Amino acid sequence: MNKIIEKLTRHLAKNPRRLFLIDSVGALLNSVLLSAVLSNLSPYFGMPKTTLTLLFSIAACLCFYSAVCFLFLKTKWTLYIRIISSANLLYCALTTAFLFIHYSKLTAFDLMYFSLETAIICLLVYTELTVSAKILNSSKGSQNISRSKPRL
């Protein structure tokens, strides 16, 4: 598993735009699923509609942010990757807090869905931070190489 993550992070460090695409598609999928729960399946879930609406709104904003970064960002990848990874981590913390707050009302579907969602997003956050560090280290390495060249 470590080799797969290492290979993936190396690839994404060379192509950071793809990381924003992955994040955007994931947030879009999350938004669609939350929207489906809100509109059609709420009787089967114990999470209050206001909480689901808040989580949907945040997921939609994260989708928009990542899509804008994917489409328009040309430089400063590490800054924007760290911003989205921090936002994703805060989303996970908020989701976990809601699980504790509403625990007595939740169904097995709620616990399964939100636990799986949080685990996937945390894996994404780990990948984003690893890619960010690789980009930062590779840019420092290239700066050190260019500085160490003898001047004529």
Short mmCIF file of C-alpha atoms in Angstrom, two decimals, residues 1-58:
data_model
loop_
_atom_site.label_atom_id
_atom_site.label_comp_id
_atom_site.label_asym_id
_atom_site.label_seq_id
_atom_site.Cartn_x
_atom_site.Cartn_y
_atom_site.Cartn_z
CA MET A 1 0.00 0.00 0.00
CA ASN A 2 2.87 2.38 0.81
CA LYS A 3 4.37 1.89 -2.65
CA ILE A 4 1.05 2.73 -4.28
CA ILE A 5 0.70 5.94 -2.24
CA GLU A 6 4.33 6.85 -2.95
CA LYS A 7 3.87 6.33 -6.70
CA LEU A 8 0.60 8.28 -6.67
CA THR A 9 2.06 11.23 -4.74
CA ARG A 10 5.11 11.35 -7.02
CA HIS A 11 2.82 11.45 -10.05
CA LEU A 12 0.57 14.12 -8.54
CA ALA A 13 3.56 16.23 -7.48
CA LYS A 14 4.53 16.38 -11.16
CA ASN A 15 0.90 17.11 -12.15
CA PRO A 16 -0.67 19.08 -9.26
CA ARG A 17 -3.62 20.19 -11.40
CA ARG A 18 -4.86 16.60 -11.30
CA LEU A 19 -5.00 16.73 -7.52
CA PHE A 20 -7.45 19.62 -7.77
CA LEU A 21 -9.46 17.68 -10.35
CA ILE A 22 -9.65 14.66 -8.02
CA ASP A 23 -10.65 16.89 -5.11
CA SER A 24 -13.27 18.70 -7.18
CA VAL A 25 -14.83 15.50 -8.50
CA GLY A 26 -14.88 14.03 -5.00
CA ALA A 27 -16.55 17.13 -3.56
CA LEU A 28 -19.06 17.09 -6.44
CA LEU A 29 -19.88 13.45 -5.73
CA ASN A 30 -20.27 14.25 -2.04
CA SER A 31 -22.55 17.19 -2.88
CA VAL A 32 -24.70 15.03 -5.15
CA LEU A 33 -24.99 12.30 -2.52
CA LEU A 34 -25.88 14.78 0.20
CA SER A 35 -28.40 16.40 -2.13
CA ALA A 36 -29.96 12.99 -2.88
CA VAL A 37 -30.20 12.29 0.85
CA LEU A 38 -31.75 15.71 1.43
CA SER A 39 -34.33 15.39 -1.32
CA ASN A 40 -35.23 11.70 -1.37
CA LEU A 41 -33.80 9.64 1.46
CA SER A 42 -34.09 11.85 4.53
CA PRO A 43 -36.66 9.52 6.20
CA TYR A 44 -33.95 6.83 6.30
CA PHE A 45 -31.34 9.11 7.85
CA GLY A 46 -31.36 10.58 11.33
CA MET A 47 -29.09 13.51 10.57
CA PRO A 48 -31.22 16.69 10.65
CA LYS A 49 -31.95 18.38 7.34
CA THR A 50 -30.33 21.64 8.47
CA THR A 51 -27.09 19.79 9.19
CA LEU A 52 -27.23 18.00 5.84
CA THR A 53 -27.87 21.34 4.11
CA LEU A 54 -24.84 22.88 5.82
CA LEU A 55 -22.61 19.94 4.86
CA PHE A 56 -23.95 20.08 1.28
CA SER A 57 -23.19 23.82 1.07
CA ILE A 58 -19.63 23.35 2.33
#
